PDB file of C-alpha atoms in Angstrom:
ATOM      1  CA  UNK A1399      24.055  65.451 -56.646  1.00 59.00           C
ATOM      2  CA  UNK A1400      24.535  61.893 -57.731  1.00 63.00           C
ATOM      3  CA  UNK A1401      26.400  59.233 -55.396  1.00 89.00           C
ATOM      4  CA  UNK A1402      28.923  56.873 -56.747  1.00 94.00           C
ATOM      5  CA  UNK A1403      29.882  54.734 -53.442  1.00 95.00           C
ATOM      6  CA  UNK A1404      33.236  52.528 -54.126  1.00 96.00           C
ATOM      7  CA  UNK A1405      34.294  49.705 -51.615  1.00 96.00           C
ATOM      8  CA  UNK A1406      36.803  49.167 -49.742  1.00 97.00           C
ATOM      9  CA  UNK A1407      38.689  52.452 -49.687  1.00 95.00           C
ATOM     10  CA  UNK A1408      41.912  50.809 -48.710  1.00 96.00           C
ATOM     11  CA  UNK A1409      42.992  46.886 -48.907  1.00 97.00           C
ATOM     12  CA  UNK A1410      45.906  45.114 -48.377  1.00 97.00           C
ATOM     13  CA  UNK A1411      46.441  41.923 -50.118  1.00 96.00           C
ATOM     14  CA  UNK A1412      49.207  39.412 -50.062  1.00 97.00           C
ATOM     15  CA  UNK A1413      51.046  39.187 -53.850  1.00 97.00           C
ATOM     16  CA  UNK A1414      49.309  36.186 -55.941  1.00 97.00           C
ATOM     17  CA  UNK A1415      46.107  37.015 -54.269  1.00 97.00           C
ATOM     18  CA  UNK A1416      43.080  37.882 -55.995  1.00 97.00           C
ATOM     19  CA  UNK A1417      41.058  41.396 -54.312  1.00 97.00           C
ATOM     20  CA  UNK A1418      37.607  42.807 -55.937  1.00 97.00           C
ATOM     21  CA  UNK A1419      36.679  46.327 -55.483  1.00 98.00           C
ATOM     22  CA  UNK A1420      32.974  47.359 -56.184  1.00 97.00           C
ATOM     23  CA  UNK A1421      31.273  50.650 -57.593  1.00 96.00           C
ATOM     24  CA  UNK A1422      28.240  51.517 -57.120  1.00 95.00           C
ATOM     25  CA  UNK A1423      25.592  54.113 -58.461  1.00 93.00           C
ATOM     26  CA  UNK A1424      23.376  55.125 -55.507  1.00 92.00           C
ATOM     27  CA  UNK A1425      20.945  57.551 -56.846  1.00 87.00           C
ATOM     28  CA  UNK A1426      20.844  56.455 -60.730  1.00 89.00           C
ATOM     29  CA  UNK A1427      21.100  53.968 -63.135  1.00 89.00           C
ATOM     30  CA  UNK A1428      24.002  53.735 -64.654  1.00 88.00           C
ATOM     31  CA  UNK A1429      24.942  51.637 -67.764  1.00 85.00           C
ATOM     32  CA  UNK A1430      28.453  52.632 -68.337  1.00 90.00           C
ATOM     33  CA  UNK A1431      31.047  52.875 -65.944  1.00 93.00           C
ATOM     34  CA  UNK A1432      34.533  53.640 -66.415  1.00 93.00           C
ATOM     35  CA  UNK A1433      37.506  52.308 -64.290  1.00 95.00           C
ATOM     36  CA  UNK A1434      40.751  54.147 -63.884  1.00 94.00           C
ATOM     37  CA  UNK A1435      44.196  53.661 -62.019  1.00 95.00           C
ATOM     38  CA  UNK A1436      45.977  56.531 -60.839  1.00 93.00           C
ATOM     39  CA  UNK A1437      49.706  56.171 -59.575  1.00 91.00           C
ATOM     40  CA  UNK A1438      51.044  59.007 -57.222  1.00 86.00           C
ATOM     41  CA  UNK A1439      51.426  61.798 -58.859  1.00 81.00           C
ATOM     42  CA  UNK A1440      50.588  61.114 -62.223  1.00 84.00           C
ATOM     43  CA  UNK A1441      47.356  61.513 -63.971  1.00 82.00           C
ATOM     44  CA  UNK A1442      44.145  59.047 -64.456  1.00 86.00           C
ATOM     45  CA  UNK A1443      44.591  56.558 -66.415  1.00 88.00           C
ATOM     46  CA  UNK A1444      41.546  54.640 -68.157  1.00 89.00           C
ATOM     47  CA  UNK A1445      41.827  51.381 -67.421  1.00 93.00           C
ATOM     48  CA  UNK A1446      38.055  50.166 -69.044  1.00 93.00           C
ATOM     49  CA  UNK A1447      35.075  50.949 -69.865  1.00 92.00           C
ATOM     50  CA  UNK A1448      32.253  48.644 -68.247  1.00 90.00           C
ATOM     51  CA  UNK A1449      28.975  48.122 -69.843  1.00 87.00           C
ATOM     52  CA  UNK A1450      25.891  46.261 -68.283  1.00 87.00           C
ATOM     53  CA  UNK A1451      25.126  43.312 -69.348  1.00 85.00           C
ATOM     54  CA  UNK A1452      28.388  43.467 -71.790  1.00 86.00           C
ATOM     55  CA  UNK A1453      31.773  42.584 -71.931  1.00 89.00           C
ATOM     56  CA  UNK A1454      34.121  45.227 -70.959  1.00 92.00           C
ATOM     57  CA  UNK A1455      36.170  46.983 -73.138  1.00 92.00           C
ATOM     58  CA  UNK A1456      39.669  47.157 -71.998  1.00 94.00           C
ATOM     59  CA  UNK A1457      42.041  49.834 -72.883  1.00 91.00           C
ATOM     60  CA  UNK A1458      45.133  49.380 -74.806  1.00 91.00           C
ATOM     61  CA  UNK A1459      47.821  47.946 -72.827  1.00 93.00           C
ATOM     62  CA  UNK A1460      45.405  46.638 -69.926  1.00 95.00           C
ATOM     63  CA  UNK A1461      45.504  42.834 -69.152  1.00 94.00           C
ATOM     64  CA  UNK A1462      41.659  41.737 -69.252  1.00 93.00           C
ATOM     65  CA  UNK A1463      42.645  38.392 -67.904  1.00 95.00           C
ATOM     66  CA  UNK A1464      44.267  39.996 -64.800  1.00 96.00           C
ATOM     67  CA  UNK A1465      41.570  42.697 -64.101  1.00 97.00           C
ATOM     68  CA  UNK A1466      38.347  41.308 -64.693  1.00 96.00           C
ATOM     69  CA  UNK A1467      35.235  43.562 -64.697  1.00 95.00           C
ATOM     70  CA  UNK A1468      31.872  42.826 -64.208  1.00 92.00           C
ATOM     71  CA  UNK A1469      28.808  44.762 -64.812  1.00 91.00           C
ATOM     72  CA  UNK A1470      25.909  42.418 -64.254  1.00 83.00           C
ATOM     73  CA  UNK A1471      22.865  45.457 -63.330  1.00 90.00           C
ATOM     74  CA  UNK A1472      22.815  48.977 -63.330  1.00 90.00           C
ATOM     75  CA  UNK A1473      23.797  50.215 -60.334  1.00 93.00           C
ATOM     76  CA  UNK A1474      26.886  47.896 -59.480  1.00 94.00           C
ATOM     77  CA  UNK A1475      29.860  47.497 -61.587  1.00 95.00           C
ATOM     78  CA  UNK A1476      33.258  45.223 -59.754  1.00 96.00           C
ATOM     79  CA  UNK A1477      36.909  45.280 -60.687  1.00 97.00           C
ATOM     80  CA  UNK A1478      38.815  41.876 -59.900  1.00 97.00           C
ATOM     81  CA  UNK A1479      42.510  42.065 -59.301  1.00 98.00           C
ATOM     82  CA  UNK A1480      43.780  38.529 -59.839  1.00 97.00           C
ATOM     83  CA  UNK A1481      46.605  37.334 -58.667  1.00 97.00           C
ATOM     84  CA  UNK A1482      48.029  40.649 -57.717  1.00 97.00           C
ATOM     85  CA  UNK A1483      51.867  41.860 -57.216  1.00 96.00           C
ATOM     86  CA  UNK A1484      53.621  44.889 -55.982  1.00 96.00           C
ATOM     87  CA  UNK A1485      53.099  46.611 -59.013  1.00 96.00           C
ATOM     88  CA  UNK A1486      49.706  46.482 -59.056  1.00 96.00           C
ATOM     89  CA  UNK A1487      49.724  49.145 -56.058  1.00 97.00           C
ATOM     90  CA  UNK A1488      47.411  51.394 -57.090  1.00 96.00           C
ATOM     91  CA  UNK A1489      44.807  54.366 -56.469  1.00 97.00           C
ATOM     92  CA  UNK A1490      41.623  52.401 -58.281  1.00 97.00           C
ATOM     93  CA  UNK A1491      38.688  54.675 -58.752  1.00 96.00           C
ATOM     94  CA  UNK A1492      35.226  53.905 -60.869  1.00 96.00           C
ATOM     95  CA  UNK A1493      33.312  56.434 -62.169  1.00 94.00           C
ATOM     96  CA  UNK A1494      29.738  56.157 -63.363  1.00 92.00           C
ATOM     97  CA  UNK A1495      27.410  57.859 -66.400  1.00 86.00           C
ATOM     98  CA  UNK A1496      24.221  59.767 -65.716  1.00 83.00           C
ATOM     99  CA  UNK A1497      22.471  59.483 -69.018  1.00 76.00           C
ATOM    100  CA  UNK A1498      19.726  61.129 -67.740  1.00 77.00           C
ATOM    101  CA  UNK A1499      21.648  63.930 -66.594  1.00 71.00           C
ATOM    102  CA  UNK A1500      23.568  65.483 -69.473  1.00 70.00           C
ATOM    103  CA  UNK A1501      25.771  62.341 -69.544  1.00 72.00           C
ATOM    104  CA  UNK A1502      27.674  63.580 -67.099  1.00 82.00           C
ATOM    105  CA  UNK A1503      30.191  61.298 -65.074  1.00 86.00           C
ATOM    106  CA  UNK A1504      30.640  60.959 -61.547  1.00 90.00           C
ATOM    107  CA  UNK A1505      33.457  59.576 -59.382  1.00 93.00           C
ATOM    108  CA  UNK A1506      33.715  57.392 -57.113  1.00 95.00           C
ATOM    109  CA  UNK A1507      35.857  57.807 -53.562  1.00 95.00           C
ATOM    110  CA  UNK A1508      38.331  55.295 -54.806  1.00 96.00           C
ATOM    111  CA  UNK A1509      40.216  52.289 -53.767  1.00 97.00           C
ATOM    112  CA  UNK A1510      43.772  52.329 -52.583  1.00 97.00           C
ATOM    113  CA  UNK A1511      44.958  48.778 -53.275  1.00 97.00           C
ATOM    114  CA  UNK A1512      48.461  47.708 -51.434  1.00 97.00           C
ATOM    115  CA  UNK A1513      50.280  44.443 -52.276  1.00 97.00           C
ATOM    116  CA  UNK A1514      52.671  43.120 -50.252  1.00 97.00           C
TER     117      UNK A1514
ATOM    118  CA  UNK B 333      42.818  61.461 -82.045  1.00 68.00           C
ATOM    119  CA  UNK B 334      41.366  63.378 -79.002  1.00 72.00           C
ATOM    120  CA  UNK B 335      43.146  65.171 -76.659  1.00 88.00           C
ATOM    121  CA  UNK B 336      43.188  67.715 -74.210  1.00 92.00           C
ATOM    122  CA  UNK B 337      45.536  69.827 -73.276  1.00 95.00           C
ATOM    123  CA  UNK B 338      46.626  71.906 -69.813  1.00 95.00           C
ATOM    124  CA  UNK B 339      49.279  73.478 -68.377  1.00 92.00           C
ATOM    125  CA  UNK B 340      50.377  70.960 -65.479  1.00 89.00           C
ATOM    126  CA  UNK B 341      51.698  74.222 -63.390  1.00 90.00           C
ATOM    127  CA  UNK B 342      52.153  74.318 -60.154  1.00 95.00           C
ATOM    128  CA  UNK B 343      50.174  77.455 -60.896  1.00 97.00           C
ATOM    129  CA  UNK B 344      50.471  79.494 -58.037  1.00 97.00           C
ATOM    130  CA  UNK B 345      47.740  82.607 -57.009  1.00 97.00           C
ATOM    131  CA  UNK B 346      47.696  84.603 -53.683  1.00 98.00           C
ATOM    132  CA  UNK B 347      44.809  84.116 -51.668  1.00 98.00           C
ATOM    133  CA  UNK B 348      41.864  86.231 -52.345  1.00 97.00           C
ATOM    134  CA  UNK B 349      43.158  86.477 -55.837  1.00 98.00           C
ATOM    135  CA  UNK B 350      41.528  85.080 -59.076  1.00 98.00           C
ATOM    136  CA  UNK B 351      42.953  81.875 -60.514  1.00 98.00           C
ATOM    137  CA  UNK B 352      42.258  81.305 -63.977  1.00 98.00           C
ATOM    138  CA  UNK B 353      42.839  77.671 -65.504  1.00 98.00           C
ATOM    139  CA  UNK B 354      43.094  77.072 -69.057  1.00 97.00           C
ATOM    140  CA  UNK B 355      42.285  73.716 -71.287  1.00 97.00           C
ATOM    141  CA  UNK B 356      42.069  73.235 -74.834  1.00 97.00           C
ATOM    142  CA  UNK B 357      40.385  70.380 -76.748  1.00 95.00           C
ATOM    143  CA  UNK B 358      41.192  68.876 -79.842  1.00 93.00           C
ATOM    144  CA  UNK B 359      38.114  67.229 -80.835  1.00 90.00           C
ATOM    145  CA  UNK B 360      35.951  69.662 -82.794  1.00 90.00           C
ATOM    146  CA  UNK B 361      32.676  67.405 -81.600  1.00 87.00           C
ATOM    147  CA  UNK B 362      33.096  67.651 -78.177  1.00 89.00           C
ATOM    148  CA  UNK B 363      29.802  68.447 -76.671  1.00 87.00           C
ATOM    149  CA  UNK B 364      30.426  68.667 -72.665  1.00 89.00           C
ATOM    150  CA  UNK B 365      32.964  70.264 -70.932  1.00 93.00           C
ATOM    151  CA  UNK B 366      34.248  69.374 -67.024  1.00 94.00           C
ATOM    152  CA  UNK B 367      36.203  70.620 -63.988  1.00 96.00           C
ATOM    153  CA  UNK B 368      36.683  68.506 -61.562  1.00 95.00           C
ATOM    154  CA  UNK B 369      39.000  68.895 -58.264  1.00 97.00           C
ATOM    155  CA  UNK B 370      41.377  66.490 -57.077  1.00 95.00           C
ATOM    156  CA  UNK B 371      42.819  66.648 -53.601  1.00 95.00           C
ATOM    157  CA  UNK B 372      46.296  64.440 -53.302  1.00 91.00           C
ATOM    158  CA  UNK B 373      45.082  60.977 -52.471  1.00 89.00           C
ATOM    159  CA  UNK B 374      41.398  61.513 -53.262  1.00 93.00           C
ATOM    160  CA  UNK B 375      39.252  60.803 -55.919  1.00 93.00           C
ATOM    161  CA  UNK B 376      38.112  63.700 -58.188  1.00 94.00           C
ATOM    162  CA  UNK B 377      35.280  65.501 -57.534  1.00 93.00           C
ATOM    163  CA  UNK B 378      32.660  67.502 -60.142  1.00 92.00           C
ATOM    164  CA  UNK B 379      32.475  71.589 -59.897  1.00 94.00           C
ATOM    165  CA  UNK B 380      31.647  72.563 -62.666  1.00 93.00           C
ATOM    166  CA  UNK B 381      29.734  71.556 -65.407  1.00 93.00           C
ATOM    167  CA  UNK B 382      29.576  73.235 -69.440  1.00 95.00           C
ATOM    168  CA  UNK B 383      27.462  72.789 -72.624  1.00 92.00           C
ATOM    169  CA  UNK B 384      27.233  75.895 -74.526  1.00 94.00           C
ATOM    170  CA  UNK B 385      29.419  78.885 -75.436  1.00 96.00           C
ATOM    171  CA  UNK B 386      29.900  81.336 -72.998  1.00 97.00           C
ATOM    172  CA  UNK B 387      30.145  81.675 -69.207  1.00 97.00           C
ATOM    173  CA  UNK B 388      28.461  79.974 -66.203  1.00 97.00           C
ATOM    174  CA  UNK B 389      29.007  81.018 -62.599  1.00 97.00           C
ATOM    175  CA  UNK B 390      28.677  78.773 -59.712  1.00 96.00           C
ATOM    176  CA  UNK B 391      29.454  80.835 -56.431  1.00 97.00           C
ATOM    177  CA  UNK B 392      33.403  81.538 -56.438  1.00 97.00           C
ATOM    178  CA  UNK B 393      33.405  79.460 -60.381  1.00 98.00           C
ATOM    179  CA  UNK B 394      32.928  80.478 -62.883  1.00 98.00           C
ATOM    180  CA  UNK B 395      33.683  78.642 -66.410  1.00 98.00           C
ATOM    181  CA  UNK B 396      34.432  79.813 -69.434  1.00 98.00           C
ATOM    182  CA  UNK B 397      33.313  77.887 -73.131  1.00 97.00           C
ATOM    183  CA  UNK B 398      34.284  78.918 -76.354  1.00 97.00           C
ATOM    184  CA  UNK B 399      33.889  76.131 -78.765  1.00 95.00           C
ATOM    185  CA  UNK B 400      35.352  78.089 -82.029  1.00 95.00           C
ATOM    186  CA  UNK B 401      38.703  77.901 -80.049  1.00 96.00           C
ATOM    187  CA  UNK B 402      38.409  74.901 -79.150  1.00 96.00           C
ATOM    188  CA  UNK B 403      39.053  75.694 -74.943  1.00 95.00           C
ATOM    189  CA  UNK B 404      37.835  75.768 -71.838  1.00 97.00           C
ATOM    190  CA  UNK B 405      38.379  77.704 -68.812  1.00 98.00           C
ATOM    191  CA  UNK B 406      37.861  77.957 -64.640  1.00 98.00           C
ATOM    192  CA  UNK B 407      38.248  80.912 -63.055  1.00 98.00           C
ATOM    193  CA  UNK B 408      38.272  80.820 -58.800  1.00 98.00           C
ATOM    194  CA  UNK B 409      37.401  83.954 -57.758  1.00 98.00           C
ATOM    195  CA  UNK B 410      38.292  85.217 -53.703  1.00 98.00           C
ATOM    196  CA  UNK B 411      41.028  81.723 -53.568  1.00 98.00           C
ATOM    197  CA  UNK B 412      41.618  80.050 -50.680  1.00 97.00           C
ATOM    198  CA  UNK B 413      43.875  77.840 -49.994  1.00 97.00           C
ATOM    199  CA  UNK B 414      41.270  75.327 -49.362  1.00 97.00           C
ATOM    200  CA  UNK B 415      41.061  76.076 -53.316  1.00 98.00           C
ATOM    201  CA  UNK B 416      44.964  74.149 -53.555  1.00 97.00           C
ATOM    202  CA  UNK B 417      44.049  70.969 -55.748  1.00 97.00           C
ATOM    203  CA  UNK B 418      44.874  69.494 -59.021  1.00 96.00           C
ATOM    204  CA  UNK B 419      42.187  70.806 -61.288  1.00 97.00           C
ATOM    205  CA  UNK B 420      41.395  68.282 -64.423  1.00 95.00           C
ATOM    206  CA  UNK B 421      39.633  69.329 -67.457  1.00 95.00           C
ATOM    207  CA  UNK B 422      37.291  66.365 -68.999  1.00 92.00           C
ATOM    208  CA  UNK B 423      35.665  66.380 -72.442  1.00 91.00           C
ATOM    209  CA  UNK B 424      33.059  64.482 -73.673  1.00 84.00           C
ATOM    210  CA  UNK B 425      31.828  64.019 -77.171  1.00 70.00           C
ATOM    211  CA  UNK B 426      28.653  62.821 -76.177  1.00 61.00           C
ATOM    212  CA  UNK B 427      26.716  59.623 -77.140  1.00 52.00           C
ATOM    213  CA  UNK B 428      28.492  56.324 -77.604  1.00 50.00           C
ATOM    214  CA  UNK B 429      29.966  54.808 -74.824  1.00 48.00           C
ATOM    215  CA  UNK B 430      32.932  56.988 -74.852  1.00 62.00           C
ATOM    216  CA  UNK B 431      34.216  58.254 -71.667  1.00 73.00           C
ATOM    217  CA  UNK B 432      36.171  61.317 -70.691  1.00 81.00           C
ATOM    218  CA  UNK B 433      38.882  62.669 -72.181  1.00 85.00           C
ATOM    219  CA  UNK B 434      40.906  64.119 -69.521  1.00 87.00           C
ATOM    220  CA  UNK B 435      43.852  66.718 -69.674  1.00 91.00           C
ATOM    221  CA  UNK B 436      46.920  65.839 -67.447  1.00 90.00           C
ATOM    222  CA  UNK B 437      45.372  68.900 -64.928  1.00 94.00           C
ATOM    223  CA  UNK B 438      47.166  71.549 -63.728  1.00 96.00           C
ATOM    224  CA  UNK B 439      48.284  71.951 -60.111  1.00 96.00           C
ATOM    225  CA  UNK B 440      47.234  75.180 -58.200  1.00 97.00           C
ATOM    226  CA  UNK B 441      48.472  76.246 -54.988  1.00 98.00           C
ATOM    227  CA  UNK B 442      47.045  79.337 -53.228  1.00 97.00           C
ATOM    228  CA  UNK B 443      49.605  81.195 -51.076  1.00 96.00           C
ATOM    229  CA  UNK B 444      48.022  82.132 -47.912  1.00 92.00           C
TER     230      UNK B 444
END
């Protein structure tokens, strides 16, 4: 089945540091992806929705200026943590559409992110 | 609005039983329907896949469609506990750029 490949899997960052985590399609082209943030034990949360060659379109509630998103081709979508703190601890996992394949969305493995 | 609703459990089958996992959808245009299986500290992870009304079995899955109802079910036949996991139900409407709608998911545990 289709490959979504997300990188790293785990960083540590010091706070007020900036870290960039990137998706990637591997098998298809893929010109929506999704980005979601998952705390422990509670559900996924959509953070935005990335479009190529298109501004993102952020979710209520989600500072664009702190996690920037950038989908410049169709196989490669990155999420920017700026200036990061504790509480930006996070699972992070993309997730990419197969329009050729009944729309159907795929996951990356996800990112843990820890700031310390 | 959409939404999607599940019972967040712990829903708990013996092994070699059948687990059956329930969802409901709001959304009367919802065109897909999606499973996925979420292991604590992982990312989740496609089983099964639904378009039309009715049943579709994938080895131990099977899911279950029934759009005039508006839900959407997985049943595990033979569990394992391999099977323990957070199961999500996802809806799609189709076209757009809208994503999934997920439920909350509901958290199974097979008892060895």
């Amino acid at each position: 089945g289709a490959v979504v490949s997300q990188h790293p899997s785990w960083v540590i960052c010091k706070s007020g540091t900036s870290v960039k985590i990137e998706c990637r399609s591997l098998d298809f082209q893929a010109t929506t992806m999704f980005w979601y943030r998952q705390f422990p034990k509670q559900s996924l949360m959509l953070m935005a929705t990335s479009n190529e060659g298109s501004k993102a379109t952020y979710e209520q509630g989600v500072e664009k200026d702190k996690f920037l998103i950038n989908h410049a081709s169709l196989t490669l979508s990155t999420l920017t943590v700026t200036s990061a703190h504790p509480e930006d601890s996070s699972f992070y996992i993309c997730s990419a559409r197969d329009w050729e394949w009944r729309d159907t969305i795929y996951f990356g493995e996800g990112s843990w992110l820890t700031v310390v | 609005q959409k939404e999607v609703e599940q019972n967040s459990g712990p829903l708990s089958v013996p092994e070699g039983a059948i687990a059956s996992l329930n969802c409901t959808y709001s959304d009367r245009g919802s065109q897909s329907f999606f499973w996925y299986r979420q292991y604590s500290g992982k990312s989740p992870e496609l089983i099964m896949s639904i378009y039309s009304n009715g049943d579709k079995e994938d080895g131990r899955f099977t899911a279950q469609l029934n759009k005039a109802s508006q839900y959407v079910s997985l049943l595990i036949r033979d569990s394992q506990p391999s099977d323990s996991a957070t199961y999500l139900c996802a809806v799609n409407q189709g076209g757009g750029a809208d994503g999934l709608t997920f439920g909350k998911g509901t958290h199974l545990i097979i008892q060895p």
